């Protein structure tokens, strides 16, 4: 979604990212210096205006052939900063509409959705969840601080004063929509139950309260046409308000996801009138220069000069990651002076050393990367800003960083059992550690799948790993797998254009369309994951020159066995080939072939992969027909649901439209 830039307030806005980063909040990815991809505003200080923002692609809620409406859930973060502390403007809404935008909508009480003529028309087919901060008697509003469910018009079908039911004591807690605090709205619709739950709560709670604020028992399918657009609107009246939109998460299932927001941002004050503003700017400039002078003298001029070239870009995250900053001396001592003996390996961007933090027994892995090239620097920034904020048991935890001379250091939890590639691919060599049992391997596969699912579909933003391979899967002391090396991870975020990014990855794990276009997607990650699955179960390299000709390329060989009706288990590594495990082994082999299919449209989304792995869904019987159909034109529609192929595309908003008008 593109953002409207506030023109006159630019100077104030430019200070924002620093402020935001210092609060450990979304760091604008890919934008070194000032960028503020982390939110956008639906309205500015203009009175009697509205803003609309829509997803560029429609969302198929109702399947045209089967006429089945799917359930869905929408979560988003927002905040409203009003012109006057005690008085709201009009508010904002989440909308589901058959059209991309509402041409001719009115501002003020119509929230940029309807106008006098369209309001209340049954032909609208618009569902809106309003966050209303103005009491409009004409629509029977209950107060000037409520959440309402509206269908086709501004009169709410159901509404309640803003607040939430605390899980601890079940008591209702008031919330003020215009409090400038970041809040989250969770909208969950279950088609089987024909129930719509709406829950408003402070962003600090990472999971929604159990009791929803509004629960509407109604079949929404009559209003949900085949293709619907999802969007947000907001409007102002004679009083101004800035409506901020932050992260969102949309899925085609009934779910109440945990969304960690990190530390919460403090939003800028409502921009003051020019005379005031000049003074504010002056005050801010003065304050900043005083602080800068103070900091500069503190750090020392020499230091400053030496690091001048990277200074600006480092400032941002240095502030954010301040507490996690390690002194170089500490890391030097921890790794015994980066001795060769401590070297764990060499990766994409540098060497990894093992260390023990002085004063504690904490074992760490220190990755040293050089940043004399711009490329290295942006990768470093990507890594630190991404991993620093991710929390998942199957992701390697980043403990902190350090900068010294031309080098940058990342400190991770040490993974005593090394990486997955040491356990596979070496079946004929003596350096092979004791082979993994099937149970262990299956767990590793599920662990990686769960980490990927988190990155693709469960975090606030879609994250593409871009370099999934056994060497990037680390094994912890309990033999759990953790995904590491986000050096290539880029937040697949609004404003970020994946096409301009450099092509990087590991040969063999790169999907054909990625090689062609250089465009990484969640689907290219799924491709690499499919390859990893095959490697883990077959215990050999993807391409084995020494093998018989038809067995050279692993995925082709497995497919051949499968197609010819031979025993697909022949491809499985001998030590784990057991008849009683046939079910799981076949599942992983077939899923591996499916995930690493040439055609991206055939590959399932990670949510579907997880369901297959957990035995929640079964692979369809005619899977081989699907896999064989290289062109994938005959993709059976009923499988869209099973594979979530459709949903993976809509779990994020891509380039979309923000329009404004009076
Ligand atoms: C606010 O947005 C409107 C509509 O996009 C635009 O015309 C106007 O210039 C903006 N005002 C300010 C102060 O940025
Ligand atoms: C919550 O808001 C309602 C209505 O504005 C008010 O009557 C009530 O006293 C408030 N409760 C608390 C705990 O502030
Ligand atoms: C709505 O909330 C109620 C109460 O927590 C819950 O029992 C019900 O399953 C929820 N419905 C949906 C569609 O999530």
Coordinates of N, CA and C in Angstrom, one line a residue, residues 457 526 603-610 643-645 647-648:
X457 N 3.2 -16.5 7.0 CA 1.8 -16.3 7.2 C 1.4 -15.8 8.6
X526 N 8.9 -22.1 -0.6 CA 8.3 -23.4 -0.5 C 9.0 -24.4 -1.4
X603 N 2.4 -25.3 -6.1 CA 3.0 -25.5 -4.7 C 2.0 -25.0 -3.6
X604 N 1.9 -25.8 -2.6 CA 0.9 -25.4 -1.6 C 1.5 -24.3 -0.7
X605 N 0.7 -23.6 0.0 CA 1.2 -22.6 1.0 C 1.7 -23.4 2.2
X606 N 2.5 -22.7 3.0 CA 3.0 -23.4 4.2 C 1.9 -23.8 5.2
X607 N 0.8 -23.1 5.2 CA -0.3 -23.5 6.1 C -0.8 -24.8 5.7
X608 N -0.9 -25.1 4.4 CA -1.4 -26.4 3.9 C -0.3 -27.4 4.2
X609 N 1.0 -27.1 3.9 CA 2.0 -28.1 4.2 C 2.0 -28.5 5.6
X610 N 1.8 -27.6 6.5 CA 1.7 -27.9 8.0 C 0.6 -28.8 8.3
X643 N -4.8 -26.6 -0.7 CA -3.4 -26.2 -0.7 C -3.2 -24.7 -0.3
X644 N -4.3 -24.1 0.0 CA -4.2 -22.6 0.4 C -3.6 -21.8 -0.7
X645 N -3.5 -22.3 -1.9 CA -2.7 -21.5 -2.9 C -3.3 -20.1 -3.0
X647 N -4.8 -18.4 -0.7 CA -4.7 -17.6 0.5 C -3.3 -17.1 0.6
X648 N -2.3 -17.8 0.2 CA -1.0 -17.3 0.4 C -0.8 -16.0 -0.3

